[in-house]
Short mmCIF file of C-alpha atoms and ligand atoms in Angstrom, two decimals:
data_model
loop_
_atom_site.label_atom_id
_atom_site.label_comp_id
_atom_site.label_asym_id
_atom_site.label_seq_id
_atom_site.Cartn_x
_atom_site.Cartn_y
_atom_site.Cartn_z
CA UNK A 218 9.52 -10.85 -36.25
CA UNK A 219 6.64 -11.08 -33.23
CA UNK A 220 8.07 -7.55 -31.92
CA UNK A 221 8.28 -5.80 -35.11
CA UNK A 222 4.32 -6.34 -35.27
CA UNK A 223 2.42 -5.22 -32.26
CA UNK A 224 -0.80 -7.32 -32.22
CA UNK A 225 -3.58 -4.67 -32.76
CA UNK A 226 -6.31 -5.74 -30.25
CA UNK A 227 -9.98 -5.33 -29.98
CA UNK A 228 -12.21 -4.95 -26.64
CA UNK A 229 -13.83 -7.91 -24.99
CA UNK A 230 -17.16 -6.99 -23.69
CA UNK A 231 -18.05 -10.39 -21.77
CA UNK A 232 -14.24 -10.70 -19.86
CA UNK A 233 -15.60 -7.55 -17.22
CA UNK A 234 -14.94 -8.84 -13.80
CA UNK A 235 -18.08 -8.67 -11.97
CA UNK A 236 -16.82 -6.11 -9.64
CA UNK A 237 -16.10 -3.39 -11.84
CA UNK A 238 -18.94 -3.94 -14.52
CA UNK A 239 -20.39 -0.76 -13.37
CA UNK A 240 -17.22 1.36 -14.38
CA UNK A 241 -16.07 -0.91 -17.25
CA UNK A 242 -17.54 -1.76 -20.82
CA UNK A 243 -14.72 -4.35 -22.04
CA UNK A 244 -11.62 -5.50 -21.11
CA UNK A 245 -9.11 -4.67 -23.74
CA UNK A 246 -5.95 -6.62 -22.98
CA UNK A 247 -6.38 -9.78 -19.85
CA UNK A 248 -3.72 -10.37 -17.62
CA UNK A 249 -2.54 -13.61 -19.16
CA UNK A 250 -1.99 -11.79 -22.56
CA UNK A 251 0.50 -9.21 -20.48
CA UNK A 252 1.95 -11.29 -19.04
CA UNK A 253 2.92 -13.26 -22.35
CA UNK A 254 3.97 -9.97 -24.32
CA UNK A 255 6.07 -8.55 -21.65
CA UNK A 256 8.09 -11.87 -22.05
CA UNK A 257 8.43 -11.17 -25.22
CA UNK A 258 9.41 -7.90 -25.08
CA UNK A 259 11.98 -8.51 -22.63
CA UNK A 260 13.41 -11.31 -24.87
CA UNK A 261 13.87 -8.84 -27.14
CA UNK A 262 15.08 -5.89 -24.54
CA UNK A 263 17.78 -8.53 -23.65
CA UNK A 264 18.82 -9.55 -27.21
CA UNK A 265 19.93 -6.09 -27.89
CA UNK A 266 21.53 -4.93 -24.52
CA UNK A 267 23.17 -8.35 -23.73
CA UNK A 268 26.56 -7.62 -21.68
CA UNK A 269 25.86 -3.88 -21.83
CA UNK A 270 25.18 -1.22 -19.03
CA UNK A 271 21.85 -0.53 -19.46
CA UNK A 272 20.17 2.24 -17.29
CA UNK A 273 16.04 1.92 -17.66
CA UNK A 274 14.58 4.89 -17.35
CA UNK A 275 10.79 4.72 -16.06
CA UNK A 276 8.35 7.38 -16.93
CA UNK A 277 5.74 7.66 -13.49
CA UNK A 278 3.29 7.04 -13.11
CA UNK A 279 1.45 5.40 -15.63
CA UNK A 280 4.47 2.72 -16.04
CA UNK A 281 4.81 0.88 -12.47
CA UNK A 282 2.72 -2.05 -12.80
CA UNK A 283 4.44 -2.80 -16.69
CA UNK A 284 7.92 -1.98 -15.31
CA UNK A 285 7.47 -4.01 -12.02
CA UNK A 286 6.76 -6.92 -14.62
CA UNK A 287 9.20 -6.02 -17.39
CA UNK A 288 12.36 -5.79 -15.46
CA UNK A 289 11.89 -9.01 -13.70
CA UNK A 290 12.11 -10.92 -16.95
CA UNK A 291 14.62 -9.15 -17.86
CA UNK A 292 18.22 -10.81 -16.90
CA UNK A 293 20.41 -8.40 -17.61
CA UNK A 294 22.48 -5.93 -15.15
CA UNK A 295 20.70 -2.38 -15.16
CA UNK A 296 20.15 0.70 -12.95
CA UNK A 297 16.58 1.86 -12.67
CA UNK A 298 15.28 5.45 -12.38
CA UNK A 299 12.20 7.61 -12.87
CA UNK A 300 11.72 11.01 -14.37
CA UNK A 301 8.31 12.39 -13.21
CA UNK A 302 6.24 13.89 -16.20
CA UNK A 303 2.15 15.23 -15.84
CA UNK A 304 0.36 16.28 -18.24
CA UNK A 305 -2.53 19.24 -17.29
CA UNK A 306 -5.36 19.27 -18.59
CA UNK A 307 -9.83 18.29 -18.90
CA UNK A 308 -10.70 15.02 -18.63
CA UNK A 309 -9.43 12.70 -21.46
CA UNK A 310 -7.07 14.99 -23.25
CA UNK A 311 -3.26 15.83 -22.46
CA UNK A 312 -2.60 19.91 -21.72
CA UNK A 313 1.17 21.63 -20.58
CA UNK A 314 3.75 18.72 -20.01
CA UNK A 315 5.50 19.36 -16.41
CA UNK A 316 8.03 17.40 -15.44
CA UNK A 317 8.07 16.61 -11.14
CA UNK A 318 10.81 14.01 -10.90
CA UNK A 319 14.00 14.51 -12.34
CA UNK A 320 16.83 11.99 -13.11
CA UNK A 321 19.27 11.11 -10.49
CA UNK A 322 21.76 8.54 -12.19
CA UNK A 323 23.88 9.59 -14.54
CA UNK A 324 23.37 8.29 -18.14
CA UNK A 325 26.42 9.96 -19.74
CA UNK A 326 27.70 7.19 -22.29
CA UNK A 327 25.62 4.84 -21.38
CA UNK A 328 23.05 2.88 -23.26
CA UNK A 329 19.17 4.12 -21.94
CA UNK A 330 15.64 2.54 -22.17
CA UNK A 331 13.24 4.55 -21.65
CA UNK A 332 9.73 2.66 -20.75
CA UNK A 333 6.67 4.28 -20.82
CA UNK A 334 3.14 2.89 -20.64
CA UNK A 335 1.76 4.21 -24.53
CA UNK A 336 3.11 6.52 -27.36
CA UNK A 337 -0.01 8.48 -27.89
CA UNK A 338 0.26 11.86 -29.16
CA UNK A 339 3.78 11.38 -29.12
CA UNK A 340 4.33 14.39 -26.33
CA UNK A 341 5.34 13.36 -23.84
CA UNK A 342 8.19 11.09 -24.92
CA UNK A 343 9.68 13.74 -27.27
CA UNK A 344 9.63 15.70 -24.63
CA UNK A 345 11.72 13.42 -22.30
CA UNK A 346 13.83 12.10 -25.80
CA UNK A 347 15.24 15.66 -25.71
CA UNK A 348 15.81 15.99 -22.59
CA UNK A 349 17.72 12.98 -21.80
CA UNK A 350 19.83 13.64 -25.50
CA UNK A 351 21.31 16.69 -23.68
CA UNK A 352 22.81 14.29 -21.04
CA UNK A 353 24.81 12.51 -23.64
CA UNK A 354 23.54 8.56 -23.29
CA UNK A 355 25.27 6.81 -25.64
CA UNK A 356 22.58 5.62 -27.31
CA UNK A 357 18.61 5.88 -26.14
CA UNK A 358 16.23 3.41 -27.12
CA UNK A 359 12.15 3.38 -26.37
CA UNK A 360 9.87 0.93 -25.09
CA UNK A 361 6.18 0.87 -24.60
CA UNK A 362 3.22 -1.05 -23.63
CA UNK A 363 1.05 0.55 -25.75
CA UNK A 364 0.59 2.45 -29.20
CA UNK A 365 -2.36 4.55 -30.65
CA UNK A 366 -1.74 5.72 -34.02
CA UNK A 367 -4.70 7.49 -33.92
CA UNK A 368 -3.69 11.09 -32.44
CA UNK A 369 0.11 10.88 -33.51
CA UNK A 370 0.88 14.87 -32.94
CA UNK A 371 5.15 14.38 -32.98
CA UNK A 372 7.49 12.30 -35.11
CA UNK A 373 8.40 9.95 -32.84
CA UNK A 374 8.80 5.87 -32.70
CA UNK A 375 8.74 3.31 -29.96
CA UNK A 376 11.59 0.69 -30.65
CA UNK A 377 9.14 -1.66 -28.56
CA UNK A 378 5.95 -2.10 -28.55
CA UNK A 379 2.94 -4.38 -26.43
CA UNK A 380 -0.08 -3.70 -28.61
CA UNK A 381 -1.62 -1.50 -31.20
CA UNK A 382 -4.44 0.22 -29.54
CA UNK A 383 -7.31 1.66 -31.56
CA UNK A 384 -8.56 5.03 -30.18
CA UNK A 385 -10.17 4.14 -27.27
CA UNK A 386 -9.44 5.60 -23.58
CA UNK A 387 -7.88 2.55 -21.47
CA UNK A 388 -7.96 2.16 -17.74
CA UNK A 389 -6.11 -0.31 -15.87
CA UNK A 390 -2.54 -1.81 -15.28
CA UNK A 391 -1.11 1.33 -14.50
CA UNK A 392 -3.31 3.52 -16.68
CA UNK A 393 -5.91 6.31 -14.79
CA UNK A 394 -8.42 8.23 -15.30
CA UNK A 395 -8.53 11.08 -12.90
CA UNK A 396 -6.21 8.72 -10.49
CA UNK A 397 -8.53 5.81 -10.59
CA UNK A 398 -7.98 1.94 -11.84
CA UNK A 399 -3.97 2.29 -12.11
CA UNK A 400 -4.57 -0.91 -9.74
CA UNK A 401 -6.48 -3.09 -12.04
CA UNK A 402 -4.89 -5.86 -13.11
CA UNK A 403 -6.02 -5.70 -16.71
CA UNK A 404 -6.55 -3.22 -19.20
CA UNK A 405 -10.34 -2.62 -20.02
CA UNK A 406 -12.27 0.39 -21.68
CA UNK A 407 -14.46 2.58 -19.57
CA UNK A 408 -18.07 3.35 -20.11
CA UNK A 409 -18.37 6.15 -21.69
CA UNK A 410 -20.46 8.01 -19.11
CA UNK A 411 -17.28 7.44 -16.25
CA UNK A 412 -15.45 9.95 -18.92
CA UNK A 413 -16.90 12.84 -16.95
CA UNK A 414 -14.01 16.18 -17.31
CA UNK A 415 -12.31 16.79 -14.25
CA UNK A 416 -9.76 19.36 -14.22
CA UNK A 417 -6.29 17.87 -13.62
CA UNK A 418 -4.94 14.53 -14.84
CA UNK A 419 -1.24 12.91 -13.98
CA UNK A 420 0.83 10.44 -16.38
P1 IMP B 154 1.25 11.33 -25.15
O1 IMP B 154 -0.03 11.88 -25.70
O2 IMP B 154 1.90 10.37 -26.13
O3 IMP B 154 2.18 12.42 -24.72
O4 IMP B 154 0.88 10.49 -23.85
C1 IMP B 154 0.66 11.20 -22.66
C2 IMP B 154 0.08 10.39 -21.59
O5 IMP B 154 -1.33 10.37 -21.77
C3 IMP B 154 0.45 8.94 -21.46
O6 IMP B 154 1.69 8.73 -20.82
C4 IMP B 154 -0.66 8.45 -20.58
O7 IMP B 154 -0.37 8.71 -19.24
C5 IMP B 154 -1.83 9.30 -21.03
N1 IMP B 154 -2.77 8.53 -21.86
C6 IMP B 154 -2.87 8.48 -23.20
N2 IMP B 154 -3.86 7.66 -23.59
C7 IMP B 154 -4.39 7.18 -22.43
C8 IMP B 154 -5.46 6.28 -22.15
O8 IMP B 154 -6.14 5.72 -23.03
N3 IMP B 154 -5.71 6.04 -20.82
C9 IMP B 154 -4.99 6.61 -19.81
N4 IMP B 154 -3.99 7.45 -20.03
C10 IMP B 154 -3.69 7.73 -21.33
MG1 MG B 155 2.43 8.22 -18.82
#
């Protein structure tokens, strides 16, 4: 099964666009290869919540460019919300999880996907796992674009899943560093001297 296996990808040093060569070593994941897996991943999304109400539930910020391409593969009825969630803390590495958006529908019996853009430490989605639980969904499933296995801190799995990531930081398609690149339309590696700490970092 093609979803049960997340392809585990390596960097591409010669695919930089020429206009951010200066900020970017490789590009890890081109456009035409997102494009293809979100298909795929919604192919599966709408296998298992055919005919059912489906709320997605959108983790900002990291996720709008993914979820902008996810859902409109996706032919299924659903309501779409957000639950804001930053994580605080020097340069690279997540601090104190504090959630700035909270839920407006209500999932109460209802079946939930939750999409966010990578299970990393693991976090920030048990985090918002337990928090939606309390709201009584009737069941809660997990989808996202990326995985690092690397830094697993909490015990907890995506049922969906882009791409196996190896331990590098990614820019790009949604992801930031200090705010920057969430516009690119790729996912590439920065150089290593961009990774200068600044003091406050969103999701
Ligand atoms: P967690 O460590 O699984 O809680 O993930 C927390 C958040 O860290 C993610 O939602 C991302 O916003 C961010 N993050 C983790 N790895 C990267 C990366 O390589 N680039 C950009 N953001 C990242
Ligand atoms: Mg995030």
């Amino acid at each position: 099964m093609k979803n049960a296996h997340p392809q585990l990808v390596v960097p591409n040093r010669r695919r930089v666009p020429k206009c951010w060569r200066g900020d970017l070593e490789s590009v890890l994941i081109g456009r035409a290869e997102l494009n293809r897996r979100t298909r795929e991943l919604a192919k599966s999304i709408e296998a298992d919540f055919s005919g059912r109400n489906l709320v997605v539930v959108a983790l900002l910020t990291g996720t709008v460019l993914f979820l902008a391409d996810l859902i409109r593969e996706l032919r299924l009825p659903l309501h779409l919300d957000f639950i804001g969630v930053s994580s605080y803390g020097a340069g690279t590495r997540a601090g104190r999880l504090i959630f700035n958006k909270e839920l407006r529908l209500d999932v109460r019996g209802r079946d939930v996907l939750i999409v966010d853009d990578i299970l990393d430490t693991g976090r920030t989605l048990h985090a918002v796992i337990e928090k939606l639980r309390l709201l009584k969904p009737r069941r809660v499933k997990v989808c996202v674009l990326l995985e690092k296995r690397a830094r697993r801190a909490r015990n907890v799995r995506a049922d969906y899943v882009g791409f196996l990531v190896p331990d590098l930081f990614v820019v790009g398609y949604g992801f930031d560093f200090a705010e920057r690149y969430r516009n690119l339309p790729f996912i590439g590696v920065l150089r290593p001297e961009m990774l200068v700490p600044k003091s406050a970092g969103a999701n």
